[in-house]
Short mmCIF file of C-alpha atoms in Angstrom, two decimals:
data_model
loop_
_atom_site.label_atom_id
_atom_site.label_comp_id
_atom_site.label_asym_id
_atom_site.label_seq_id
_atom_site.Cartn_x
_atom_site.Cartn_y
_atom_site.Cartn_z
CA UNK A 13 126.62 158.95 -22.03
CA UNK A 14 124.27 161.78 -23.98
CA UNK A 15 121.83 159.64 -25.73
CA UNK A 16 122.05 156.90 -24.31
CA UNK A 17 121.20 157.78 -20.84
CA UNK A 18 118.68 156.31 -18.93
CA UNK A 19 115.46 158.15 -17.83
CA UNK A 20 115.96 155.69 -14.86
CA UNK A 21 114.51 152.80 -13.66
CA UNK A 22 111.08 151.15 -15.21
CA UNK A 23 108.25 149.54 -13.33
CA UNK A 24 109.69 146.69 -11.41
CA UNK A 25 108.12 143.42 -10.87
CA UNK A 26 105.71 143.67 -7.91
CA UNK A 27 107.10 141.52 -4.71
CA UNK A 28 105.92 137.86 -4.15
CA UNK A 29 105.98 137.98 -8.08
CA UNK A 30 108.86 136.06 -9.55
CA UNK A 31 109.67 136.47 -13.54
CA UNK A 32 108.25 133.81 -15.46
CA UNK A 33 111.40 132.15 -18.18
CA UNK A 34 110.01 133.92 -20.88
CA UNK A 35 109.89 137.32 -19.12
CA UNK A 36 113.39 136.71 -18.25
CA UNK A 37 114.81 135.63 -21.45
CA UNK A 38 112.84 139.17 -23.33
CA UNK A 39 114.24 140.84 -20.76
CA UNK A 40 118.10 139.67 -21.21
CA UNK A 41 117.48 139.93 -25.17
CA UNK A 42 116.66 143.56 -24.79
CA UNK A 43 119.24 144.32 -22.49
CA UNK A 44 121.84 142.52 -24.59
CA UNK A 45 120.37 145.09 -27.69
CA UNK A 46 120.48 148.20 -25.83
CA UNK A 47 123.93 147.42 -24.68
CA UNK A 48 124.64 146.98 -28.65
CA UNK A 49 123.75 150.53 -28.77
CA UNK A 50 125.88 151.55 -25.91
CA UNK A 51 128.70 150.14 -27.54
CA UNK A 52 128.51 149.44 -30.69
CA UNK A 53 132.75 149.41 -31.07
CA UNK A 54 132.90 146.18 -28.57
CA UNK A 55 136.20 144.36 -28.66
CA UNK A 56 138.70 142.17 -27.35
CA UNK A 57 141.23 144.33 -24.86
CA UNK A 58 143.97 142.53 -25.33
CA UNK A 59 146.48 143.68 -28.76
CA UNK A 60 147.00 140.92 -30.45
CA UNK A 61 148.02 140.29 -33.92
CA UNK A 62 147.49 136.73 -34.65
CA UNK A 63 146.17 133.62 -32.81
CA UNK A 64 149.37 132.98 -30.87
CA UNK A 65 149.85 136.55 -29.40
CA UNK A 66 145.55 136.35 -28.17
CA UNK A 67 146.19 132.93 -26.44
CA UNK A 68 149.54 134.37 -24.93
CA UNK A 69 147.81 137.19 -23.98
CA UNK A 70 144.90 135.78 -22.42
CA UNK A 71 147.06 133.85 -20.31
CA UNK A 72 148.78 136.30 -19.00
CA UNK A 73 145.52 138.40 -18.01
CA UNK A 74 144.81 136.04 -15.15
CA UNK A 75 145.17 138.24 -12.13
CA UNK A 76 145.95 141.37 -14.04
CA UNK A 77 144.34 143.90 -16.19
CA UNK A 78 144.56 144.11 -19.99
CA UNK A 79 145.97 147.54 -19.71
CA UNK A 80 148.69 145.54 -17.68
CA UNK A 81 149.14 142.97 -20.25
CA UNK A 82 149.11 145.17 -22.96
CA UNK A 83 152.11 147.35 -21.98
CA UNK A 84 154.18 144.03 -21.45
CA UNK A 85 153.41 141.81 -24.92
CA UNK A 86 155.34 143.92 -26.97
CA UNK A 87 158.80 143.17 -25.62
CA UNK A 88 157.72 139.52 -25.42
CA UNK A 89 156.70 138.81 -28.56
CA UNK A 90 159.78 140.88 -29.94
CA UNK A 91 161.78 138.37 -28.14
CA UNK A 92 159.55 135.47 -28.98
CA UNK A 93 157.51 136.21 -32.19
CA UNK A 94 156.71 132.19 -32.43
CA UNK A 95 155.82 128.87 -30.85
CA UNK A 96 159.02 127.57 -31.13
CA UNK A 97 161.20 130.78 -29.81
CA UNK A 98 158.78 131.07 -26.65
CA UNK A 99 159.51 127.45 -26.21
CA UNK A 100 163.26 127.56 -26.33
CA UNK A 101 163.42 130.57 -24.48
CA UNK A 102 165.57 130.36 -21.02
CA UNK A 103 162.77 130.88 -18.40
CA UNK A 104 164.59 133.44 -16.54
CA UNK A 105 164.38 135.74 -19.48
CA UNK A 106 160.64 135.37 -19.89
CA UNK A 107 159.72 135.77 -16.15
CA UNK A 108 161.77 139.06 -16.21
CA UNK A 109 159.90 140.00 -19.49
CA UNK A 110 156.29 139.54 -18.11
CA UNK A 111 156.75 139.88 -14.65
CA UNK A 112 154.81 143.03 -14.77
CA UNK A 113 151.87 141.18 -15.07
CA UNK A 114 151.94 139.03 -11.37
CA UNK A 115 152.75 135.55 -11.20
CA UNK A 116 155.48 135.34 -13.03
CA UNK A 117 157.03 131.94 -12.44
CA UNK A 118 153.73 130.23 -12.87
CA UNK A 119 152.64 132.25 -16.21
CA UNK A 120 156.08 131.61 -17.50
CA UNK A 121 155.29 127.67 -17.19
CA UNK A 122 152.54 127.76 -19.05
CA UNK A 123 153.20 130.00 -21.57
CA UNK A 124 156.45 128.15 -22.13
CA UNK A 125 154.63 124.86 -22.05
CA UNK A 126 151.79 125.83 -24.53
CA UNK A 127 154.35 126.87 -26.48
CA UNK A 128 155.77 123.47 -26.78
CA UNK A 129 152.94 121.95 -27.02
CA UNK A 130 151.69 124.21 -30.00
CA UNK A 131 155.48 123.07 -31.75
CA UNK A 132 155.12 119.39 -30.33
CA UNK A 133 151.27 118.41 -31.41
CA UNK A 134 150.27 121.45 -33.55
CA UNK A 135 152.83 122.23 -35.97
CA UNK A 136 153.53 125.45 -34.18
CA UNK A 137 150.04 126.56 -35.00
CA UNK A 138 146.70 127.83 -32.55
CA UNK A 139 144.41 124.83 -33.04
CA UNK A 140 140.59 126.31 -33.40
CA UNK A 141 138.93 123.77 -31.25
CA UNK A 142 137.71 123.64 -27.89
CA UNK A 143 138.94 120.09 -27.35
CA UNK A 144 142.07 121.00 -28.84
CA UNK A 145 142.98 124.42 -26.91
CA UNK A 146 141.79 123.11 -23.55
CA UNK A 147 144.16 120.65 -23.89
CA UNK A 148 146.87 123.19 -24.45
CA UNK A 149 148.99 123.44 -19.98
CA UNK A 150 146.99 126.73 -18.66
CA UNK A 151 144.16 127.02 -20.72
CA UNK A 152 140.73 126.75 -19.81
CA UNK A 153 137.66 127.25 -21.26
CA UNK A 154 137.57 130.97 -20.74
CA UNK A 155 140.84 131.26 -22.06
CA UNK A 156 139.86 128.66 -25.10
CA UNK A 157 136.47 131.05 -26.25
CA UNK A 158 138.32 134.07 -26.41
CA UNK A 159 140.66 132.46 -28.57
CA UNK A 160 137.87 130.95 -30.37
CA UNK A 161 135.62 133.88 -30.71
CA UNK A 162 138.28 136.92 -31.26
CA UNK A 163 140.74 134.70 -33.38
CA UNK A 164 138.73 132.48 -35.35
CA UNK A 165 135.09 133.62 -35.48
CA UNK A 166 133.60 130.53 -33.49
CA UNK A 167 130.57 131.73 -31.38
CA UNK A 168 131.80 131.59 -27.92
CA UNK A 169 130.33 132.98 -24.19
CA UNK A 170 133.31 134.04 -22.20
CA UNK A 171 132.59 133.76 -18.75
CA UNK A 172 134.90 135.96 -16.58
CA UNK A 173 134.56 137.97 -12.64
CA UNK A 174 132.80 140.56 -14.67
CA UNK A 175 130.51 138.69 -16.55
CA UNK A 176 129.38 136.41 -13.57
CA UNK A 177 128.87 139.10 -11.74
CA UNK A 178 126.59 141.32 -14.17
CA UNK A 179 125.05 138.07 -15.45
CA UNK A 180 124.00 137.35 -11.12
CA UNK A 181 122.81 141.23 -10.98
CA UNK A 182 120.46 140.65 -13.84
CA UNK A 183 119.01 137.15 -12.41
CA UNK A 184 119.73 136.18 -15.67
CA UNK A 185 121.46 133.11 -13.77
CA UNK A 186 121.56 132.05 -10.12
CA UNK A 187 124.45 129.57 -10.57
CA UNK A 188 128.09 130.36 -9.01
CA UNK A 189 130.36 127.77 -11.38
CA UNK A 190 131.80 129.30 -14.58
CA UNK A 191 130.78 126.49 -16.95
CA UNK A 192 127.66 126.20 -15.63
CA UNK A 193 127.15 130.01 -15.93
CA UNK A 194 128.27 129.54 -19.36
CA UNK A 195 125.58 126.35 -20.29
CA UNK A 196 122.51 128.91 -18.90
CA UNK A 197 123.42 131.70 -20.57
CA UNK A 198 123.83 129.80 -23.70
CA UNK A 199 120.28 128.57 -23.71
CA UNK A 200 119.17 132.35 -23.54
CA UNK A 201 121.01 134.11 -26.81
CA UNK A 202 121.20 132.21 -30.15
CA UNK A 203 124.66 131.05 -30.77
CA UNK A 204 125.09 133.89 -33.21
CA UNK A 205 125.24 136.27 -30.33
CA UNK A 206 127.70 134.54 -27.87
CA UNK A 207 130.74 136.40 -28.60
CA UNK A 208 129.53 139.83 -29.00
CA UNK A 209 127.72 138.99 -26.02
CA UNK A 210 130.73 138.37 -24.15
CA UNK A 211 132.13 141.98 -25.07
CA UNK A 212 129.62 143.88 -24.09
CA UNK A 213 128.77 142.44 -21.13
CA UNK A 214 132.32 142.96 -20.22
CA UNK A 215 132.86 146.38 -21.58
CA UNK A 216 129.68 147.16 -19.21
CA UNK A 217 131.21 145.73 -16.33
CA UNK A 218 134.25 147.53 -16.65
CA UNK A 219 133.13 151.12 -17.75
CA UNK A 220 129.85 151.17 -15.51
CA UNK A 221 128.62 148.13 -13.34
CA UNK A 222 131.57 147.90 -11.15
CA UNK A 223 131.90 145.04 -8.39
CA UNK A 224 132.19 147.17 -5.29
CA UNK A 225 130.32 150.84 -6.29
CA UNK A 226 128.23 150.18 -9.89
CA UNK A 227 127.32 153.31 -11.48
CA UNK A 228 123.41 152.92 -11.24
CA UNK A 229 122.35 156.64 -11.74
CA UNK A 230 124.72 156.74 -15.03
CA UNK A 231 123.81 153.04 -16.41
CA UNK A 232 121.56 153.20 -19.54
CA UNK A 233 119.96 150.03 -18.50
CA UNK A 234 118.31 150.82 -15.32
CA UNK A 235 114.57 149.81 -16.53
CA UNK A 236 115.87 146.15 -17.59
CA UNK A 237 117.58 145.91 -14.14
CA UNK A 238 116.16 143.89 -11.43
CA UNK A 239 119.60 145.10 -8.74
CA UNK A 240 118.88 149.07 -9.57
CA UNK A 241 120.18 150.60 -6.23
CA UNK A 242 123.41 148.39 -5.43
CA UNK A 243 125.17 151.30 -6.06
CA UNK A 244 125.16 154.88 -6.82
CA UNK A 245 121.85 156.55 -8.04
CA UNK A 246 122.64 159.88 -8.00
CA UNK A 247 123.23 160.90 -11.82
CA UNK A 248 126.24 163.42 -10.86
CA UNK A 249 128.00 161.02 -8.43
CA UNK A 250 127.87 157.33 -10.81
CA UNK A 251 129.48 160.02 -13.40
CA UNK A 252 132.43 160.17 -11.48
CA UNK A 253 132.42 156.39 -11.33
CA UNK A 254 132.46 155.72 -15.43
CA UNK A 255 136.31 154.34 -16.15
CA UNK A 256 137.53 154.23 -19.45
CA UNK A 257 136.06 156.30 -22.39
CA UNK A 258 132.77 156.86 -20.74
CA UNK A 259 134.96 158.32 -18.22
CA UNK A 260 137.00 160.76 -20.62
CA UNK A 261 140.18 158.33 -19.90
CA UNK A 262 142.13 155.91 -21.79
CA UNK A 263 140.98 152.33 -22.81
CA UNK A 264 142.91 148.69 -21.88
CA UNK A 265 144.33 148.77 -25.52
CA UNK A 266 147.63 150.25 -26.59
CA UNK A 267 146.48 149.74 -30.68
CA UNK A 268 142.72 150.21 -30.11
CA UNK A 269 140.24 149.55 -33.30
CA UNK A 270 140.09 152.36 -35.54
CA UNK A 271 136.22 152.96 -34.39
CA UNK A 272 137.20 153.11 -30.40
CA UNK A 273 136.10 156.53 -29.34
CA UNK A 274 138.52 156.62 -26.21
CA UNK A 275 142.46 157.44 -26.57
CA UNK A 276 144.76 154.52 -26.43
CA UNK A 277 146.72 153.55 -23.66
CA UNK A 278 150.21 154.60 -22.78
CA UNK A 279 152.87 152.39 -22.80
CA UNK A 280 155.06 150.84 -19.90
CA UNK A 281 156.67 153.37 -18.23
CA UNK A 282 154.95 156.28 -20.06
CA UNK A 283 153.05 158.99 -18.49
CA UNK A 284 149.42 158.43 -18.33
#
């Protein structure tokens, strides 16, 4: 962490006291440009090398982790580099190539249908429209603004476990559904920011402010944060609990950008 360690947690807000909009909105700003600092190399972890392979991917991350998905693309799209090969495949032969990454039989349907759909309605190309992905069998919205944001630059807020959760933590929102999550937040940050947004928020939710045992004592944020004390406060123990780069180990991506400072992942079936 070096620099960018907290000297731990500000003056908070005195009880009875609630945060007025304004306070609340300055407050998420900041955090959102600190976090810039953090980590300034912010991406997508999922490899992808063109619209098709993101939405593919994305699919297949329900229920799984990048890393996961990662290490089982490249055989798929070796087998299917297109639209219309995914779509004729036999659907045995996909479900034993992505298997690895849970649901099989269900991912295979929709990846298969998408497919045909893309060939069918889209000339075998990723449309770049919200109204147009979501109507694409297994996508979402989630699914449709990562696609959006990562593929064709459209400013998008995607609203996953980690960034409802982190988004709850810093009463930023009180609201449970995704989409509504997403119509809050999007009042907060100018458009501009929505994607980046996404990423960091993410990346902090992976490397630091985990679900069950966040790394409070090792969080650079602590003086924005109204949940300080969830988890860990001792500096020497939330070390231990940094994952990824922060944590000396690999990242999610196999072919990381050129400015990620952590080593990239192994491969399926390679040590780790």
């Amino acid at each position: 962490m070096g620099e960018h360690a907290s000297p731990g947690p500000g003056k908070r807000r005195k009880a009875g006291k609630p945060e007025s909009r304004l306070a609340m909105v300055r407050r998420a700003r900041r955090i959102n440009r600190e976090l810039a600092e953090v980590y300034p190399y912010a991406h997508p972890e999922l490899d992808f090398e063109n619209p098709f392979q993101l939405l593919i991917a994305t699919v297949l991350s329900a229920q799984t982790t990048d890393l996961r998905v990662n290490q089982t693309t490249p055989a798929l799209f070796a087998a299917y580099p297109t639209p219309e090969d995914l779509a004729a495949a036999v659907p045995e032969k996909v479900e034993e190539l992505i298997r690895p990454t849970g649901f099989f039989r269900a991912k295979t349907k929709s990846i298969m249908g998408l497919s045909k759909a893309l060939r069918d309605d889209f000339g075998g190309e990723v449309p770049g429209t919200l109204k147009d992905l979501v109507s694409l069998p297994g996508v979402g919205r989630k699914t449709a603004f990562v696609v959006l944001g990562n593929a064709f630059g459209v400013p998008g807020i995607t609203v996953d476990t980690h960034f409802q959760r982190l988004v709850r933590r810093w009463k930023w929102t009180d609201q449970e559904d995704p989409v509504k999550i997403e119509a809050e937040i999007a009042t907060i940050f100018p458009k501009s920011e929505w994607t980046m947004l996404s990423h960091r928020v993410i990346f902090h939710g992976r490397r630091i402010c985990h679900a069950r045992r966040p790394a409070c004592g090792a969080c650079p944020i602590t003086h924005l944060c109204p949940s300080y004390g969830e988890g860990e406060t001792d500096p020497e123990k939330a070390r231990k609990l940094l994952k990824y780069e922060l944590g000396g180990q690999p990242g999610q991506r196999l072919k990381p950008p050129a400015d990620y400072p952590g080593k990239p992942a192994p491969a399926l079936g390679a040590p780790g």
